[in-house]
mmCIF file of C-alpha atoms in Angstrom:
data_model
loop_
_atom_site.group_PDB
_atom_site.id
_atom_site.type_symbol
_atom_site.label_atom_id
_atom_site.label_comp_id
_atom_site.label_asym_id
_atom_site.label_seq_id
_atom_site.Cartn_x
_atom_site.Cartn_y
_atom_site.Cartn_z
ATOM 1 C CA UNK Z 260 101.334 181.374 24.637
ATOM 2 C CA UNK Z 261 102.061 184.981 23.501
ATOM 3 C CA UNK Z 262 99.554 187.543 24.923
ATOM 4 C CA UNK Z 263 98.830 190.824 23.119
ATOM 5 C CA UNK Z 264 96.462 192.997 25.227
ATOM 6 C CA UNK Z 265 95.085 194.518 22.119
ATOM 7 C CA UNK Z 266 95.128 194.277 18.761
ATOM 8 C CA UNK Z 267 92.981 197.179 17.071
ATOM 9 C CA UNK Z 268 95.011 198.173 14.382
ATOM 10 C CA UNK Z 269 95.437 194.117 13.279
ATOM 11 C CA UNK Z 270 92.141 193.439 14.099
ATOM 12 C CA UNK Z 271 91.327 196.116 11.576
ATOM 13 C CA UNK Z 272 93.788 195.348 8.853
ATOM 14 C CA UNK Z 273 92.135 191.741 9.147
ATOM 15 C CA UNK Z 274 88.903 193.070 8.714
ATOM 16 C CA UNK Z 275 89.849 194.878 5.467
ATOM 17 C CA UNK Z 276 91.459 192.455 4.037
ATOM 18 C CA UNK Z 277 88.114 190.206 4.227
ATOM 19 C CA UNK Z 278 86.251 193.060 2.348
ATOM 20 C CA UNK Z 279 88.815 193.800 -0.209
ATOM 21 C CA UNK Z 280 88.777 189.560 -0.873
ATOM 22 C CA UNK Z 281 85.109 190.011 -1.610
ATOM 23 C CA UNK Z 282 85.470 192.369 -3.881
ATOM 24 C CA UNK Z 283 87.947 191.032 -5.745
ATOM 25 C CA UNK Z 284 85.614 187.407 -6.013
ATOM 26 C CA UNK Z 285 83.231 190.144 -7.558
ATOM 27 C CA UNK Z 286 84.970 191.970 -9.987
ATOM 28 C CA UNK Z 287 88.736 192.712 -11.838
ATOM 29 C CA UNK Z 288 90.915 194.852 -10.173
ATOM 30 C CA UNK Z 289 91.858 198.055 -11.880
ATOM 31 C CA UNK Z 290 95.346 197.971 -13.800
ATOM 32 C CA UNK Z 291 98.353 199.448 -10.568
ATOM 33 C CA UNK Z 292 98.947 202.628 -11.474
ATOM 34 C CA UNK Z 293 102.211 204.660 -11.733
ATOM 35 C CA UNK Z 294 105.426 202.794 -12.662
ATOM 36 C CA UNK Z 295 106.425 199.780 -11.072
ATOM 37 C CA UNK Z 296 109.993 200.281 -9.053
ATOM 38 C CA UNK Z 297 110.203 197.041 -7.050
ATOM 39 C CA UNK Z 298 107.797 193.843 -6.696
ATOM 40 C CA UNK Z 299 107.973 190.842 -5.064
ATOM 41 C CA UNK Z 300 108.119 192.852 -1.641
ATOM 42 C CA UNK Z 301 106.820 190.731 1.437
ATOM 43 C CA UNK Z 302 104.515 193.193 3.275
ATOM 44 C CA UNK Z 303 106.431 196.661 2.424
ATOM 45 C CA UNK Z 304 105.896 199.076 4.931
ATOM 46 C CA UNK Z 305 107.882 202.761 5.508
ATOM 47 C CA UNK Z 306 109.892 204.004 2.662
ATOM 48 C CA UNK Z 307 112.466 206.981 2.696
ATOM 49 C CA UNK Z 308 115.159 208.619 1.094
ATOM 50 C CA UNK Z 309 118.628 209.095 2.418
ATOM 51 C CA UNK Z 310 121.231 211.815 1.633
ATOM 52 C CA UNK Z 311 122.337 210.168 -1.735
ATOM 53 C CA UNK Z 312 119.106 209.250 -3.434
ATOM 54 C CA UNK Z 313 118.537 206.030 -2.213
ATOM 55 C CA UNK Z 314 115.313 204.591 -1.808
ATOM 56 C CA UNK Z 315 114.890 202.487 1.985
ATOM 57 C CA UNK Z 316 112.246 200.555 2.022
ATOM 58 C CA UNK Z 317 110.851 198.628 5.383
ATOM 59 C CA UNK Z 318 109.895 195.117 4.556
ATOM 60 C CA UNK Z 319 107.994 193.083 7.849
ATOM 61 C CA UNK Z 320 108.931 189.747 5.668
ATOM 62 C CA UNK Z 321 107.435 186.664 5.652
ATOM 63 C CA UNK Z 322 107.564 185.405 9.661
ATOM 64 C CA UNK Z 323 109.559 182.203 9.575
ATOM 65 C CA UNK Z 324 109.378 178.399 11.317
ATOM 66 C CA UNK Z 325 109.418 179.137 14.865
ATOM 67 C CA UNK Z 326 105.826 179.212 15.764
ATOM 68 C CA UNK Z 327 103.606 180.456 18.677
ATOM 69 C CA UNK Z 328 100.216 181.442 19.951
ATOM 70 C CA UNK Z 329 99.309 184.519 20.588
ATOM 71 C CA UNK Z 330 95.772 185.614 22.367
ATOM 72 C CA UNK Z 331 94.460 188.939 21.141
ATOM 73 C CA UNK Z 332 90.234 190.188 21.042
ATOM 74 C CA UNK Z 333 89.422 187.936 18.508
ATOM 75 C CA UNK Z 334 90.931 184.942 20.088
ATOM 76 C CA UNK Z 335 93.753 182.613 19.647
ATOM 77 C CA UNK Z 336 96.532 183.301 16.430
ATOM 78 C CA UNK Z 337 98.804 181.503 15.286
ATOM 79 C CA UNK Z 338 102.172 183.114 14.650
ATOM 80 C CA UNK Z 339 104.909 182.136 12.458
ATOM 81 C CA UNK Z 340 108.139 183.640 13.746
ATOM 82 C CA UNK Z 341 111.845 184.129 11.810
ATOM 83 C CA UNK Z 342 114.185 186.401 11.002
ATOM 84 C CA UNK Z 343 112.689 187.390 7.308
ATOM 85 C CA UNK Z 344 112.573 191.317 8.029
ATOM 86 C CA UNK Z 345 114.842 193.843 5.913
ATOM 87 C CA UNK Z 346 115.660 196.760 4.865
ATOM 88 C CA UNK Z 347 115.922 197.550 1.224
ATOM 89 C CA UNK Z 348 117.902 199.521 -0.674
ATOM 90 C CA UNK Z 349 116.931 201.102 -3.890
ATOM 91 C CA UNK Z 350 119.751 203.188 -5.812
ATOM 92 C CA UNK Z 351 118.885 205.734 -7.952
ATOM 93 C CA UNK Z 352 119.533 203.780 -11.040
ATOM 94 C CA UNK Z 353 116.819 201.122 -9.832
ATOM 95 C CA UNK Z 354 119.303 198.738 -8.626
ATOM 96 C CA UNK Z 355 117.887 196.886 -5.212
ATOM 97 C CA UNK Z 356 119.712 195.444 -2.797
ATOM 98 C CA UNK Z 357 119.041 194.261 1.087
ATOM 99 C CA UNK Z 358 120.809 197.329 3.490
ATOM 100 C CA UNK Z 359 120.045 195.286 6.661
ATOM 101 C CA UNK Z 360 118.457 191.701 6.615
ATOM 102 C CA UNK Z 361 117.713 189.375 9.853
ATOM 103 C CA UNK Z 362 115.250 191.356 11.431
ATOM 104 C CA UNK Z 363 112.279 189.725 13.531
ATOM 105 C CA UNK Z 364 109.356 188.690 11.725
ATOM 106 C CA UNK Z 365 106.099 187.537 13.034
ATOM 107 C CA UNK Z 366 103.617 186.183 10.059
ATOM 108 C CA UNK Z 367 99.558 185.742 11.186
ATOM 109 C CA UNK Z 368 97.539 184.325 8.779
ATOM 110 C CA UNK Z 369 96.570 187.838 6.866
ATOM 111 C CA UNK Z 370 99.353 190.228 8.150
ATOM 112 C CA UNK Z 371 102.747 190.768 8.904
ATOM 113 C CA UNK Z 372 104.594 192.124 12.571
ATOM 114 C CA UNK Z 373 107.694 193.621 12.518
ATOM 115 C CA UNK Z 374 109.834 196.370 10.808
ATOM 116 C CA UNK Z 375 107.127 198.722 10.036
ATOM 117 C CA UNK Z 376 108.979 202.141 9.436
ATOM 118 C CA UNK Z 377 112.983 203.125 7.921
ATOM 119 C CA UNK Z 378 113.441 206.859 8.586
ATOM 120 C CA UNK Z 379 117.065 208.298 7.745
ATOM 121 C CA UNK Z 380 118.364 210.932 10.385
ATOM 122 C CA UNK Z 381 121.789 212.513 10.090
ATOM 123 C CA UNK Z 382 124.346 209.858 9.754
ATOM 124 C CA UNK Z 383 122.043 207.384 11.594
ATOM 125 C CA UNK Z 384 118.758 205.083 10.788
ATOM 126 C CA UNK Z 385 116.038 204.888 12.524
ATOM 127 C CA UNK Z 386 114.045 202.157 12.621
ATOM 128 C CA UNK Z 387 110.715 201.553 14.574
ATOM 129 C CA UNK Z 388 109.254 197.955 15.179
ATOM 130 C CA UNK Z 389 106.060 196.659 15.909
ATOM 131 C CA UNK Z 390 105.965 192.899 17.132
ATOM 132 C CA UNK Z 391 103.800 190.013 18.429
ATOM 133 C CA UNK Z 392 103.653 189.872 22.082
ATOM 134 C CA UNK Z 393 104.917 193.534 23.117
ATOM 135 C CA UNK Z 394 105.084 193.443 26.882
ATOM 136 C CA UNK Z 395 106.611 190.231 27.575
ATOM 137 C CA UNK Z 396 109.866 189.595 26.231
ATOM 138 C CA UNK Z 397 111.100 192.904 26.507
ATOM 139 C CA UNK Z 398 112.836 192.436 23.115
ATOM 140 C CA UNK Z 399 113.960 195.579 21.545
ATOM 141 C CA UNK Z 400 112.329 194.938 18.552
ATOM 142 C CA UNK Z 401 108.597 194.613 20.275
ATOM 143 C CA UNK Z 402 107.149 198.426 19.830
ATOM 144 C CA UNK Z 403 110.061 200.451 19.901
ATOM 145 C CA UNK Z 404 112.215 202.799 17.754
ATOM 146 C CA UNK Z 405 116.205 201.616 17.069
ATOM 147 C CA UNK Z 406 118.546 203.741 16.178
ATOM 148 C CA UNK Z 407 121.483 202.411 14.034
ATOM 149 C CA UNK Z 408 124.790 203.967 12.880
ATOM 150 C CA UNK Z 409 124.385 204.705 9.146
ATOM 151 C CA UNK Z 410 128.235 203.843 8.227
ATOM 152 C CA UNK Z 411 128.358 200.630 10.871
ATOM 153 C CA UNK Z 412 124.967 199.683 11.304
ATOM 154 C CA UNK Z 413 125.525 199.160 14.933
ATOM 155 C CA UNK Z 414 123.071 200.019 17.204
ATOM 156 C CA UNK Z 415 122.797 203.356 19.066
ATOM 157 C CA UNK Z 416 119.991 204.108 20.741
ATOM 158 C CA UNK Z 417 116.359 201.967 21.555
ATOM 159 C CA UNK Z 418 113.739 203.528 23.139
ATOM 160 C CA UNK Z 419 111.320 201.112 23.785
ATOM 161 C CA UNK Z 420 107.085 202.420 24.773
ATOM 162 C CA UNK Z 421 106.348 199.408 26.676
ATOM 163 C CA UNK Z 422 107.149 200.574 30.434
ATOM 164 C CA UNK Z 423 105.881 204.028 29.500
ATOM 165 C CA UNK Z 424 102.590 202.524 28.465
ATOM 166 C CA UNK Z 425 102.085 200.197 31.305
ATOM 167 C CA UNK Z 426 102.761 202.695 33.585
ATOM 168 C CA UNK Z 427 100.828 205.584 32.029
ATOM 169 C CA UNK Z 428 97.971 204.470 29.806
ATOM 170 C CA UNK Z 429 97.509 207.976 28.549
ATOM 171 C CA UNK Z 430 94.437 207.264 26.885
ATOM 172 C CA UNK Z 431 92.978 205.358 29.138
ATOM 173 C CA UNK Z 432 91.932 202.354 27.574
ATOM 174 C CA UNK Z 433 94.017 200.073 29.040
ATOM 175 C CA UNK Z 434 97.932 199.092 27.916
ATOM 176 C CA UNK Z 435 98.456 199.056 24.372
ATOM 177 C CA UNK Z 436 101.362 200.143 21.980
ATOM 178 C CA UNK Z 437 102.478 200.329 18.149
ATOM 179 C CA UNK Z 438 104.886 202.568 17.262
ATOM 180 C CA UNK Z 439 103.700 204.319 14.048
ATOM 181 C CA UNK Z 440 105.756 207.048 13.387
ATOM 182 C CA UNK Z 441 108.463 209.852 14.302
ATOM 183 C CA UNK Z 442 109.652 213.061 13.399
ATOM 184 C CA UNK Z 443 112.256 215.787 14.481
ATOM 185 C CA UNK Z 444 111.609 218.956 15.993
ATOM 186 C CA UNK Z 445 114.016 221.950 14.843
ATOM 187 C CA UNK Z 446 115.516 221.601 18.137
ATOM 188 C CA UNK Z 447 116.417 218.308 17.659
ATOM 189 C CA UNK Z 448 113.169 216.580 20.020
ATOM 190 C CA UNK Z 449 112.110 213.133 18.735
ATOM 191 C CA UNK Z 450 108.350 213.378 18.331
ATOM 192 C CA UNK Z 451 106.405 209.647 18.351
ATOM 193 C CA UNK Z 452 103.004 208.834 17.191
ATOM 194 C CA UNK Z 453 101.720 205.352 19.075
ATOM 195 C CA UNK Z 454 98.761 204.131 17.269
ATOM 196 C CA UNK Z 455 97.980 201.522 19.864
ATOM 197 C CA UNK Z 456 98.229 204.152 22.935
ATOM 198 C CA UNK Z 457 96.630 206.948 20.723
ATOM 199 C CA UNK Z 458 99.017 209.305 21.888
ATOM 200 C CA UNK Z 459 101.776 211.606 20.886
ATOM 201 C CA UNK Z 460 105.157 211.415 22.553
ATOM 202 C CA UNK Z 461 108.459 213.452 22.390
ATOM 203 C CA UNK Z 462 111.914 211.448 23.305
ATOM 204 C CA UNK Z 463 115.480 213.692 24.681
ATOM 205 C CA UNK Z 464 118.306 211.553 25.769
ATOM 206 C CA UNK Z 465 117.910 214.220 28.879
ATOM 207 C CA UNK Z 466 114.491 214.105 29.682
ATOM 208 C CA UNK Z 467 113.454 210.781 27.939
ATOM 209 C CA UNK Z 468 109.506 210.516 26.862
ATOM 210 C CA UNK Z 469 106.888 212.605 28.078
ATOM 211 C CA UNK Z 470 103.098 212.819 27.345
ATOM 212 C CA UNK Z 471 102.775 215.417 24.582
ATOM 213 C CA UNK Z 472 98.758 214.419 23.965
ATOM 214 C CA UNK Z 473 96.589 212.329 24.230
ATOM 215 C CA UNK Z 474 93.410 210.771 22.046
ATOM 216 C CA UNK Z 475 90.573 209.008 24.337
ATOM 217 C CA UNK Z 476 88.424 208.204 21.537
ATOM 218 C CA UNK Z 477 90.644 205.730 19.706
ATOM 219 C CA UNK Z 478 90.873 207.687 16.296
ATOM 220 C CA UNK Z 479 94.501 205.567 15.949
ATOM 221 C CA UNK Z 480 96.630 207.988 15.434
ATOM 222 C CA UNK Z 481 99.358 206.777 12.001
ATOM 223 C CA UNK Z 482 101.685 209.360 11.044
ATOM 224 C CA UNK Z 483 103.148 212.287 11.851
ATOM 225 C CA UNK Z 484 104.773 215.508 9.752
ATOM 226 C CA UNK Z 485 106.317 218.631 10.996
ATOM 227 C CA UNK Z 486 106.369 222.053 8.933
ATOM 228 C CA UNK Z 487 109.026 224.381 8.103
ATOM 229 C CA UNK Z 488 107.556 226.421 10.997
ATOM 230 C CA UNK Z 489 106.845 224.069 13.547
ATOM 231 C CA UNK Z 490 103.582 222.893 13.161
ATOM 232 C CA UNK Z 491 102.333 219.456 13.479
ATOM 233 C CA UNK Z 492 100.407 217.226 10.877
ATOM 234 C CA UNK Z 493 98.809 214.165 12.167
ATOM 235 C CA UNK Z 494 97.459 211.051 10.501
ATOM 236 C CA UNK Z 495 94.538 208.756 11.503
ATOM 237 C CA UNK Z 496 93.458 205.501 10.682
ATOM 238 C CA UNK Z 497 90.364 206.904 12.590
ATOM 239 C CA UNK Z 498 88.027 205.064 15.274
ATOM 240 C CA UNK Z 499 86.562 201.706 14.297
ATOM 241 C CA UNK Z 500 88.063 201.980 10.536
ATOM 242 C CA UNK Z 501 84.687 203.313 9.319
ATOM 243 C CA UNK Z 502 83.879 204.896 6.554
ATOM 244 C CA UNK Z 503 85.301 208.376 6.756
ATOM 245 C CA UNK Z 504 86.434 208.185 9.807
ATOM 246 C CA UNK Z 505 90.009 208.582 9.225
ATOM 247 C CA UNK Z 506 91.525 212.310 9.140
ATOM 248 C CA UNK Z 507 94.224 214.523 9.234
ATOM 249 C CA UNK Z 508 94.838 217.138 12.028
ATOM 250 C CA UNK Z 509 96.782 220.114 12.002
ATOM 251 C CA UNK Z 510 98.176 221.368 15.143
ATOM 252 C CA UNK Z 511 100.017 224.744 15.617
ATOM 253 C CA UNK Z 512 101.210 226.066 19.376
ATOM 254 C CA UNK Z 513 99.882 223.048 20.718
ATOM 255 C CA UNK Z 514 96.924 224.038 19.912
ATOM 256 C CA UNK Z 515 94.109 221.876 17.411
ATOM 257 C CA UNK Z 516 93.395 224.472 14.415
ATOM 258 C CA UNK Z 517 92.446 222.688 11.776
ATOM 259 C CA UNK Z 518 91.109 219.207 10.797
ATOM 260 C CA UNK Z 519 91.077 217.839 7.457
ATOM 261 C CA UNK Z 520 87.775 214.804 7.777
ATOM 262 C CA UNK Z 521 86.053 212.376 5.725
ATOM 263 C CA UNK Z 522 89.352 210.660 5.060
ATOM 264 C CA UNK Z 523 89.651 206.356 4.774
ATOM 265 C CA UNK Z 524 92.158 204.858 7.009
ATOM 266 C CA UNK Z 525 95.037 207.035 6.265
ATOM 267 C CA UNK Z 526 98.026 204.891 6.856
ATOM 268 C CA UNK Z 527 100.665 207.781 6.413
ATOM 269 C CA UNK Z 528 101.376 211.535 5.213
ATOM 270 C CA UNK Z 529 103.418 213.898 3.305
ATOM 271 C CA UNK Z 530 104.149 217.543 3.809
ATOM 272 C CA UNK Z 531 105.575 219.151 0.698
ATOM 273 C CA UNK Z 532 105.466 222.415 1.552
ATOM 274 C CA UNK Z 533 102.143 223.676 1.431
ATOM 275 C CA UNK Z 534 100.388 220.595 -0.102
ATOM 276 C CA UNK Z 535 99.735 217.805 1.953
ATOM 277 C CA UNK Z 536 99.159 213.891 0.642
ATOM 278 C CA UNK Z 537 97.677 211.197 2.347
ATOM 279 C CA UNK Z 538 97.763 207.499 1.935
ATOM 280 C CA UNK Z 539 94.645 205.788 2.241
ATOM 281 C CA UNK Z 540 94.805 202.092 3.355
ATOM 282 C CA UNK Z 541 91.529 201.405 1.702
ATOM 283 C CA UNK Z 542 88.273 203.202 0.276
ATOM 284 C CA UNK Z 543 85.137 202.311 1.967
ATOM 285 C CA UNK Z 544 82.372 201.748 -0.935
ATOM 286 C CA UNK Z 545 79.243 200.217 -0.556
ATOM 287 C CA UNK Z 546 80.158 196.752 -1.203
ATOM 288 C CA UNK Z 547 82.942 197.269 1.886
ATOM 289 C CA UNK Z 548 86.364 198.055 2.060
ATOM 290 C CA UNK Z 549 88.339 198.650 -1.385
ATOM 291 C CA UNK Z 550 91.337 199.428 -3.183
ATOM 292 C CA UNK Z 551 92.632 202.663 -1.312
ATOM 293 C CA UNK Z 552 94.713 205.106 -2.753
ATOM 294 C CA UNK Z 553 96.541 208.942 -2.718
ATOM 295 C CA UNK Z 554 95.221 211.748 -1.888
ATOM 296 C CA UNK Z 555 96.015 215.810 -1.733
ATOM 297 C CA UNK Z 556 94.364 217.175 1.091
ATOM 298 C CA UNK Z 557 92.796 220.537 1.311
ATOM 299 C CA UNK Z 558 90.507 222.508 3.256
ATOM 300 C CA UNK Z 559 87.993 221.528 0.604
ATOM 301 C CA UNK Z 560 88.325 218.006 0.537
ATOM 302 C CA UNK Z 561 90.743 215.318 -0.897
ATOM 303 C CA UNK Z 562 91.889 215.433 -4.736
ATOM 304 C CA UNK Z 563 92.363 211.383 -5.910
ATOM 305 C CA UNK Z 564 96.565 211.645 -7.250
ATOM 306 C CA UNK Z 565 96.302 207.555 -7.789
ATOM 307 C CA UNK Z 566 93.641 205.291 -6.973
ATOM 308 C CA UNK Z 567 93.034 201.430 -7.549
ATOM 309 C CA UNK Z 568 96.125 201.000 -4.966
ATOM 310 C CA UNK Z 569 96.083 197.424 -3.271
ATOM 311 C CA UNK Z 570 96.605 197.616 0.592
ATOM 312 C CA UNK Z 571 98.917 200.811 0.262
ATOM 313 C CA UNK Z 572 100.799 201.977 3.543
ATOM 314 C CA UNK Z 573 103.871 204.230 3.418
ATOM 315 C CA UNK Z 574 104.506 207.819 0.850
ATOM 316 C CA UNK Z 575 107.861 209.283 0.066
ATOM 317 C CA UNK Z 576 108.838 212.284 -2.322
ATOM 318 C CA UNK Z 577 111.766 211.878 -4.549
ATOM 319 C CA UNK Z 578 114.299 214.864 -5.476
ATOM 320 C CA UNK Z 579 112.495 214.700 -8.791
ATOM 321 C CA UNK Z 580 108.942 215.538 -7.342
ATOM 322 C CA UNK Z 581 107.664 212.274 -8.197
ATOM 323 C CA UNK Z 582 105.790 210.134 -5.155
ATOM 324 C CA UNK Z 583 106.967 206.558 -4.165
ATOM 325 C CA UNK Z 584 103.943 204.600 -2.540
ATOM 326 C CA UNK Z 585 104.366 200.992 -0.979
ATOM 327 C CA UNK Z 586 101.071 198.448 -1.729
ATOM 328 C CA UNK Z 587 100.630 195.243 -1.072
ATOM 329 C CA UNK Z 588 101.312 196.230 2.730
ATOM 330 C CA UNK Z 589 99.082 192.642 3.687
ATOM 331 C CA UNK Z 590 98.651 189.973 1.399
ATOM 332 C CA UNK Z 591 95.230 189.227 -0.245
ATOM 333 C CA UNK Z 592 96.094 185.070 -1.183
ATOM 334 C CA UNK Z 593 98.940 183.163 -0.001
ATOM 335 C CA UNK Z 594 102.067 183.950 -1.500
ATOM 336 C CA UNK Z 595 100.987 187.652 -3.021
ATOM 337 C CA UNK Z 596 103.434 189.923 -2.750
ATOM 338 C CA UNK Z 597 103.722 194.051 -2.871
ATOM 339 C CA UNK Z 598 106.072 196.227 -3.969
ATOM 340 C CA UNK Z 599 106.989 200.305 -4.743
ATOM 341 C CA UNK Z 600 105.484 202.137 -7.131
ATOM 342 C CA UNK Z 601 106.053 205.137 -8.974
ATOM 343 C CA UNK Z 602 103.987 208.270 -9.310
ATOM 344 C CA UNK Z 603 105.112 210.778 -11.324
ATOM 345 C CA UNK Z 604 103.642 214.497 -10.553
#
């Protein structure tokens, strides 16, 4: 048996995915909007370009045969384990093919562990993982961020938030980790957002991590963006998933200045110069959780850029201005599958 000390942010996909089932026994989904790039996508995640136009997308997969137990809040899970993770590639003409396949996979019965973020650095790749039973292997894979060799694809660095968790607990509320997200400072520091230790991190090869902040209130932190001049953009999925809970915040010195609210789950951002997007993992209506959707975030609220979006998780901006937006990031029936889709702005 597999323990996980905490599952929030499953727990809460879970959760979602019961509403958004409801609603769809109630009424026809909207028509996907955009242009479809890629389907048939086994819980997409993260999304990126590199230097030459490609599109990488993260795919968790579809688990595999080897299969465990793992205990989390709301009791026993069963996991299907494989090696059904990859990374795909999508060339500017549209043509896909699999950049790295093999990669752990860990299927419950209404999401997907595992790659969750591709992130293109210089002439590596970094990947982060989030996995079933973090803590007790010590696998690499299991909540931490690999770095791989863009020309060899052998692997460089790992830093791996387990220890630093279990040793720390910066938020206090007991061990818990998922890598969500990382960005670069202009000197080169690796900034980390965990969403299960609802802190922020930053990563040297000298000085290795260190506490930048922490949340005690368990807003889930998702995502994070850096300016031109050094600010920081943050994502929530916000506390308990509830209705507006979710929210941006906007960070300059290391100093809190600004706080865009009222937001649904956001699952990941986009800084593009001065206008800011945010995925939304789901809208809360009053028949439950929804279809979620895109957003432009101001000071005066959110502006809707697509909506009717199944499950959508990770935003990327083309060199043609148009957004790329992965749905379908948990799967709503056995055997549905997501994809990439294309919004042109």
């Amino acid at each position: 048996m597999v323990t996980r000390w905490s599952l929030k942010f499953v727990v809460g996909l879970m959760f979602m995915l019961t509403g958004l089932l409801s609603v769809m026994a109630q009424e026809e989904m909207p028509p996907l909007p955009g242009e479809m790039v890629l389907g048939d996508l086994s819980a997409p995640r993260g999304l990126a370009f590199d230097a030459n136009g490609n599109l990488l997308v993260a795919v968790a997969g579809t688990g595999g045969e080897t299969q465990f137990t793992m205990l989390g809040p709301e009791g026993e899970s069963t996991v299907n384990a494989g090696l059904s993770g990859r990374i795909v590639s999508i060339a500017p003409d549209g043509t896909a093919a699999d950049l790295i396949v093999g990669l752990p996979s860990y299927a419950l019965a209404m999401e997907t562990l595992g790659v969750y973020r591709i992130i293109p650095n210089g002439d590596s790749l970094w990947l982060i993982f989030s996995g079933a039973g973090a803590g007790n292997t010590g696998a690499y894979w299991q909540d931490s961020i690999v770095e791989y060799d863009a020309e060899t694809m052998s692997v460089k660095t790992v830093i791996n938030l387990n220890d630093f968790e279990a040793a720390n607990d910066p938020d206090g509320n007991g061990y818990d980790t998922n890598v969500a997200d990382i960005a670069w400072g202009a000197d080169g520091t690796l900034y980390i957002v965990d969403a299960g230790g609802n802190d922020l991190l930053s990563w040297t090869a000298e000085d290795g991590l260190q506490l930048v902040h922490a949340w005690t209130d368990n807003p889930v932190p998702t995502s994070i963006e850096i300016a031109e001049n050094g600010d920081f953009y943050i994502g929530f999925l916000g506390a308990g998933l509830a209705p507006g809970a979710g929210k941006i915040e906007h960070w300059s010195g290391g100093e809190l200045v600004e706080t865009f609210s009222g937001l649904n789950a956001v699952s990941d951002i986009l800084l593009d110069g001065d206008t800011l997007y945010a995925v939304q993992l789901t809208i809360f209506t009053d028949q439950g959780p929804g279809p979620g959707s895109v957003v432009s975030v101001t000071a005066d609220g959110a502006t809707p850029i697509a909506e009717g979006l199944l499950a959508p998780f990770g935003i990327a901006q083309g060199a043609d201005g148009a957004l790329y937006v992965t749905f379908g990031t948990i799967a709503f029936a056995p055997g549905m599958t997501g994809g990439v889709v294309r919004l042109d702005m």
